[in-house]
Amino acid sequence: MEIGFIGAGKMGFTLGKHLSEHGFPIAGYYSRSMQSARDAARFTGADPFDSPAALVQACDMVFLTVPDGTIAQVWAQIKGAGLAGKIICHTSGSLSSEVFAGIRECGAFGYSVHPLFPIHSKSESYKDIPRALITIEGHEEHLGEVRQIFEQMGHDTAIIDCNVKVRYHAAAVFASNLVVGLFARAQEMLVSCGFSYSQAQSALEPIFEGNCRNILENGPEGALTGPVERCDTGTLEKHLEVLDRHERDIYLALSEELLDVARKKNPDRDYAALAALLEAKSR
């Protein structure tokens, strides 16, 4: 099966290299930037193509590794390229295979294939992507075949319904991008206490790393400590007094989430006073 890529960004580089290292033949790349196509082709031992139609004709399976907002546009460009029997995939976390409007009339089969993993580098991320869970959604005809490709490379895979793609992607954002926002806010708060940015980052590093490791090893309930878990309403009230409005909103919303975790961890502890405090402060 010859595999091609339309789009030569971080995902295109990473997935192409990953597949090629496991013996899957990469036909090549098309990109709006010919230089990007050449660079990706060189990186994966493939060829650059000067048109998307030429790439599609040379492949049995095509990945659209382009930004989410352009997937439908690229699909429209290749619909008339003779797609009978071909497998067309995109790698968006939030879009389903339904973005390939009219694909069955073309005789092709559409799939969304998403590595649940942060792709941060064109040249380095392929080394770590083997750790990623791969979620797959699409037409039943070749679903097992697409899944088998990634399982042969050692991945855990999950078949998901097209209707849950947006919620699934939002869950990933909660665990990744939003955590960055929380860390950035904590850093700013320490800076307001007199720390430099580098001092603040160094100070937060051990508790941040330790907490992540504890969550992964023991789950959220096992990792939870702090004033919510202890039902320490006095400390929470003091915190809320010194936070600005934006910080209070974040603090209250997340404390309500932690209250649910705390109740699971300590089913015999009475959290009524804490719940009442959070409700009152959230009004």
Short mmCIF file of C-alpha atoms in Angstrom, two decimals:
data_model
loop_
_atom_site.label_atom_id
_atom_site.label_comp_id
_atom_site.label_asym_id
_atom_site.label_seq_id
_atom_site.Cartn_x
_atom_site.Cartn_y
_atom_site.Cartn_z
CA MET A 1 0.00 0.00 0.00
CA GLU A 2 1.53 3.29 -1.13
CA ILE A 3 0.87 6.12 1.31
CA GLY A 4 0.97 9.82 0.46
CA PHE A 5 0.60 13.10 2.33
CA ILE A 6 -1.00 16.36 1.37
CA GLY A 7 0.50 18.81 3.83
CA ALA A 8 4.11 18.93 4.98
CA GLY A 9 3.89 20.41 8.45
CA LYS A 10 4.71 18.85 11.81
CA MET A 11 2.06 16.13 11.55
CA GLY A 12 2.97 15.24 7.99
CA PHE A 13 6.66 14.95 8.84
CA THR A 14 6.03 12.99 12.03
CA LEU A 15 3.46 10.51 10.74
CA GLY A 16 5.34 9.92 7.49
CA LYS A 17 8.59 9.23 9.29
CA HIS A 18 6.85 6.98 11.80
CA LEU A 19 5.21 4.91 9.05
CA SER A 20 8.37 4.71 6.96
CA GLU A 21 10.41 3.50 9.92
CA HIS A 22 7.98 0.59 10.28
CA GLY A 23 8.29 -0.44 6.66
CA PHE A 24 5.23 1.23 5.17
CA PRO A 25 6.07 2.69 1.74
CA ILE A 26 5.69 6.47 1.56
CA ALA A 27 5.07 7.60 -2.02
CA GLY A 28 5.56 11.27 -1.27
CA TYR A 29 4.26 14.68 -0.32
CA TYR A 30 2.40 17.56 -1.86
CA SER A 31 2.44 20.99 -0.21
CA ARG A 32 1.61 24.51 -1.33
CA SER A 33 5.30 25.12 -0.64
CA MET A 34 7.37 22.95 -2.95
CA GLN A 35 10.32 23.37 -0.62
CA SER A 36 8.29 21.97 2.28
CA ALA A 37 7.30 18.99 0.13
CA ARG A 38 10.95 18.41 -0.76
CA ASP A 39 12.03 18.65 2.88
CA ALA A 40 9.37 16.19 4.05
CA ALA A 41 10.16 13.80 1.19
CA ARG A 42 13.86 13.90 2.03
CA PHE A 43 13.08 13.28 5.71
CA THR A 44 11.03 10.18 4.93
CA GLY A 45 12.83 8.82 1.86
CA ALA A 46 9.96 9.71 -0.45
CA ASP A 47 9.28 11.98 -3.45
CA PRO A 48 7.86 15.50 -3.73
CA PHE A 49 4.82 15.98 -5.98
CA ASP A 50 3.89 19.15 -7.82
CA SER A 51 0.12 18.66 -7.65
CA PRO A 52 -2.34 17.00 -5.26
CA ALA A 53 -3.92 15.07 -8.16
CA ALA A 54 -0.57 13.54 -9.10
CA LEU A 55 0.01 12.48 -5.50
CA VAL A 56 -3.44 10.91 -5.20
CA GLN A 57 -2.95 8.93 -8.40
CA ALA A 58 0.31 7.49 -7.05
CA CYS A 59 -1.19 6.35 -3.73
CA ASP A 60 -3.60 3.85 -2.25
CA MET A 61 -3.93 5.78 0.99
CA VAL A 62 -3.72 9.56 1.36
CA PHE A 63 -3.40 11.54 4.58
CA LEU A 64 -4.55 15.15 4.59
CA THR A 65 -2.18 16.56 7.22
CA VAL A 66 -3.32 20.15 6.78
CA PRO A 67 -4.91 22.60 9.26
CA ASP A 68 -8.47 21.74 10.28
CA GLY A 69 -9.86 24.79 8.54
CA THR A 70 -8.53 23.73 5.15
CA ILE A 71 -9.41 20.00 5.15
CA ALA A 72 -12.75 20.53 3.38
CA GLN A 73 -11.09 22.81 0.84
CA VAL A 74 -8.33 20.30 0.05
CA TRP A 75 -10.89 17.52 -0.17
CA ALA A 76 -12.86 19.54 -2.73
CA GLN A 77 -9.67 19.90 -4.79
CA ILE A 78 -8.99 16.15 -4.98
CA LYS A 79 -12.55 14.79 -5.31
CA GLY A 80 -12.26 14.61 -9.09
CA ALA A 81 -8.83 13.00 -9.10
CA GLY A 82 -9.96 9.40 -9.61
CA LEU A 83 -10.43 8.13 -6.07
CA ALA A 84 -12.11 4.76 -6.63
CA GLY A 85 -10.97 2.28 -4.00
CA LYS A 86 -8.67 4.74 -2.24
CA ILE A 87 -8.50 5.37 1.51
CA ILE A 88 -8.58 9.07 2.41
CA CYS A 89 -7.69 10.12 5.96
CA HIS A 90 -7.29 13.33 7.89
CA THR A 91 -5.62 13.76 11.27
CA SER A 92 -7.88 16.34 12.92
CA GLY A 93 -8.84 15.71 16.52
CA SER A 94 -12.14 17.58 16.33
CA LEU A 95 -13.41 16.84 12.80
CA SER A 96 -14.96 13.53 11.77
CA SER A 97 -14.78 11.70 8.46
CA GLU A 98 -18.03 13.42 7.50
CA VAL A 99 -15.92 16.37 6.34
CA PHE A 100 -15.30 14.26 3.21
CA ALA A 101 -18.67 15.15 1.70
CA GLY A 102 -19.70 12.87 -1.15
CA ILE A 103 -16.79 10.48 -0.73
CA ARG A 104 -18.84 7.34 -1.31
CA GLU A 105 -20.02 8.69 -4.66
CA CYS A 106 -16.31 8.90 -5.56
CA GLY A 107 -15.85 5.23 -4.69
CA ALA A 108 -13.42 6.10 -1.89
CA PHE A 109 -13.44 5.56 1.88
CA GLY A 110 -12.95 8.29 4.47
CA TYR A 111 -11.43 8.15 7.96
CA SER A 112 -10.28 10.42 10.73
CA VAL A 113 -7.06 9.17 12.33
CA HIS A 114 -5.89 11.15 15.34
CA PRO A 115 -2.79 10.53 17.48
CA LEU A 116 -3.66 11.63 21.01
CA PHE A 117 -0.26 13.25 21.40
CA PRO A 118 1.30 16.73 21.18
CA ILE A 119 3.23 17.03 17.91
CA HIS A 120 5.71 19.80 18.68
CA SER A 121 8.52 19.27 16.19
CA LYS A 122 8.93 18.28 12.55
CA SER A 123 12.21 16.50 13.19
CA GLU A 124 11.84 15.10 16.70
CA SER A 125 8.21 14.14 17.46
CA TYR A 126 8.39 10.88 15.49
CA LYS A 127 10.66 9.53 18.26
CA ASP A 128 7.93 9.88 20.90
CA ILE A 129 4.74 9.29 18.91
CA PRO A 130 4.88 5.50 19.47
CA ARG A 131 3.45 6.26 22.94
CA ALA A 132 0.28 7.76 21.46
CA LEU A 133 -3.18 6.24 21.50
CA ILE A 134 -4.59 6.40 17.97
CA THR A 135 -8.31 7.11 17.65
CA ILE A 136 -9.95 6.08 14.39
CA GLU A 137 -13.39 6.79 12.95
CA GLY A 138 -14.85 6.23 9.51
CA HIS A 139 -16.36 3.83 6.98
CA GLU A 140 -16.72 0.22 8.09
CA GLU A 141 -15.22 -1.15 4.85
CA HIS A 142 -11.54 -0.55 5.68
CA LEU A 143 -11.79 0.39 9.36
CA GLY A 144 -10.05 -2.79 10.48
CA GLU A 145 -7.32 -2.33 7.89
CA VAL A 146 -6.57 1.23 9.02
CA ARG A 147 -6.57 0.09 12.63
CA GLN A 148 -4.22 -2.78 11.85
CA ILE A 149 -1.63 -0.42 10.37
CA PHE A 150 -1.25 1.37 13.68
CA GLU A 151 -1.47 -1.73 15.83
CA GLN A 152 1.36 -3.24 13.76
CA MET A 153 3.42 -0.22 14.83
CA GLY A 154 2.67 -0.99 18.49
CA HIS A 155 -0.07 1.56 19.16
CA ASP A 156 -3.10 1.14 21.31
CA THR A 157 -6.08 2.14 19.19
CA ALA A 158 -9.69 3.13 19.86
CA ILE A 159 -12.59 3.23 17.42
CA ILE A 160 -14.87 6.17 18.23
CA ASP A 161 -18.17 7.44 16.90
CA CYS A 162 -18.20 10.46 14.60
CA ASN A 163 -20.69 12.18 16.92
CA VAL A 164 -18.25 12.34 19.85
CA LYS A 165 -15.23 13.75 18.00
CA VAL A 166 -15.63 17.32 19.26
CA ARG A 167 -16.15 16.25 22.88
CA TYR A 168 -13.22 13.83 22.61
CA HIS A 169 -10.99 16.62 21.35
CA ALA A 170 -12.18 18.97 24.10
CA ALA A 171 -11.13 16.34 26.65
CA ALA A 172 -7.64 16.33 25.15
CA VAL A 173 -7.51 20.13 25.40
CA PHE A 174 -8.49 19.94 29.09
CA ALA A 175 -5.55 17.63 29.79
CA SER A 176 -3.01 19.51 27.68
CA ASN A 177 -3.55 23.09 26.50
CA LEU A 178 -5.65 24.22 29.46
CA VAL A 179 -3.00 22.91 31.83
CA VAL A 180 -0.55 25.26 30.11
CA GLY A 181 -2.91 28.13 30.91
CA LEU A 182 -3.08 27.13 34.57
CA PHE A 183 0.69 26.92 34.82
CA ALA A 184 1.06 30.31 33.14
CA ARG A 185 -1.41 31.87 35.60
CA ALA A 186 0.42 30.32 38.57
CA GLN A 187 3.70 31.70 37.23
CA GLU A 188 2.20 35.19 36.86
CA MET A 189 0.88 35.05 40.41
CA LEU A 190 4.34 34.22 41.77
CA VAL A 191 5.81 37.06 39.70
CA SER A 192 3.30 39.39 41.38
CA CYS A 193 4.73 38.11 44.69
CA GLY A 194 8.22 39.28 43.71
CA PHE A 195 9.63 36.26 41.84
CA SER A 196 11.30 36.56 38.46
CA TYR A 197 9.76 34.49 35.67
CA SER A 198 12.65 32.04 35.74
CA GLN A 199 12.47 31.75 39.53
CA ALA A 200 8.73 31.16 39.35
CA GLN A 201 9.12 28.43 36.75
CA SER A 202 11.84 26.71 38.77
CA ALA A 203 9.78 26.96 41.95
CA LEU A 204 6.71 25.41 40.32
CA GLU A 205 8.61 22.67 38.49
CA PRO A 206 8.83 20.06 41.27
CA ILE A 207 5.19 20.33 42.34
CA PHE A 208 4.01 20.38 38.72
CA GLU A 209 6.08 17.32 37.74
CA GLY A 210 5.28 15.52 40.97
CA ASN A 211 1.57 16.09 40.58
CA CYS A 212 1.54 14.86 36.97
CA ARG A 213 3.46 11.75 37.93
CA ASN A 214 1.18 11.12 40.91
CA ILE A 215 -1.97 11.44 38.77
CA LEU A 216 -0.62 8.99 36.21
CA GLU A 217 0.49 6.50 38.85
CA ASN A 218 -2.45 6.75 41.27
CA GLY A 219 -5.31 8.41 39.39
CA PRO A 220 -6.99 11.72 40.29
CA GLU A 221 -8.38 10.48 43.61
CA GLY A 222 -5.06 9.11 44.78
CA ALA A 223 -3.22 12.27 43.74
CA LEU A 224 -5.59 14.81 45.30
CA THR A 225 -4.28 16.82 48.25
CA GLY A 226 -4.81 20.40 49.39
CA PRO A 227 -7.55 22.50 50.98
CA VAL A 228 -10.47 21.04 49.00
CA GLU A 229 -9.52 17.47 49.87
CA ARG A 230 -9.09 18.48 53.56
CA CYS A 231 -12.37 20.45 53.54
CA ASP A 232 -10.38 23.47 54.70
CA THR A 233 -12.94 26.23 54.15
CA GLY A 234 -10.85 28.79 56.00
CA THR A 235 -7.93 28.52 53.59
CA LEU A 236 -10.25 28.64 50.58
CA GLU A 237 -11.85 31.84 51.84
CA LYS A 238 -8.44 33.44 52.34
CA HIS A 239 -7.40 32.44 48.82
CA LEU A 240 -10.53 33.94 47.32
CA GLU A 241 -9.94 37.23 49.15
CA VAL A 242 -6.59 37.82 47.42
CA LEU A 243 -7.51 36.70 43.89
CA ASP A 244 -8.69 39.02 41.16
CA ARG A 245 -12.03 38.36 39.47
CA HIS A 246 -10.60 36.26 36.65
CA GLU A 247 -8.51 34.20 39.06
CA ARG A 248 -11.51 33.71 41.37
CA ASP A 249 -13.59 32.36 38.48
CA ILE A 250 -10.89 29.82 37.61
CA TYR A 251 -10.32 28.89 41.25
CA LEU A 252 -14.02 28.37 41.97
CA ALA A 253 -14.75 26.36 38.81
CA LEU A 254 -11.85 23.99 39.37
CA SER A 255 -12.52 23.69 43.10
CA GLU A 256 -16.01 22.45 42.25
CA GLU A 257 -14.41 19.77 40.06
CA LEU A 258 -12.03 18.86 42.89
CA LEU A 259 -14.94 18.59 45.30
CA ASP A 260 -16.34 15.73 43.18
CA VAL A 261 -12.96 14.01 43.28
CA ALA A 262 -12.62 14.58 47.03
CA ARG A 263 -16.03 13.03 47.72
CA LYS A 264 -14.99 9.91 45.81
CA LYS A 265 -11.72 9.74 47.72
CA ASN A 266 -13.28 10.35 51.13
CA PRO A 267 -16.89 9.09 50.99
CA ASP A 268 -17.26 9.32 54.78
CA ARG A 269 -16.11 12.95 55.03
CA ASP A 270 -18.73 15.69 55.25
CA TYR A 271 -18.12 18.27 52.51
CA ALA A 272 -21.42 20.11 53.01
CA ALA A 273 -19.78 23.27 54.38
CA LEU A 274 -17.30 23.42 51.52
CA ALA A 275 -20.02 22.86 48.94
CA ALA A 276 -22.08 25.66 50.46
CA LEU A 277 -19.08 28.01 50.42
CA LEU A 278 -18.32 27.32 46.76
CA GLU A 279 -21.96 27.81 45.80
CA ALA A 280 -22.19 31.10 47.70
CA LYS A 281 -18.95 32.48 46.24
CA SER A 282 -19.95 31.45 42.70
CA ARG A 283 -23.11 33.62 42.71
#
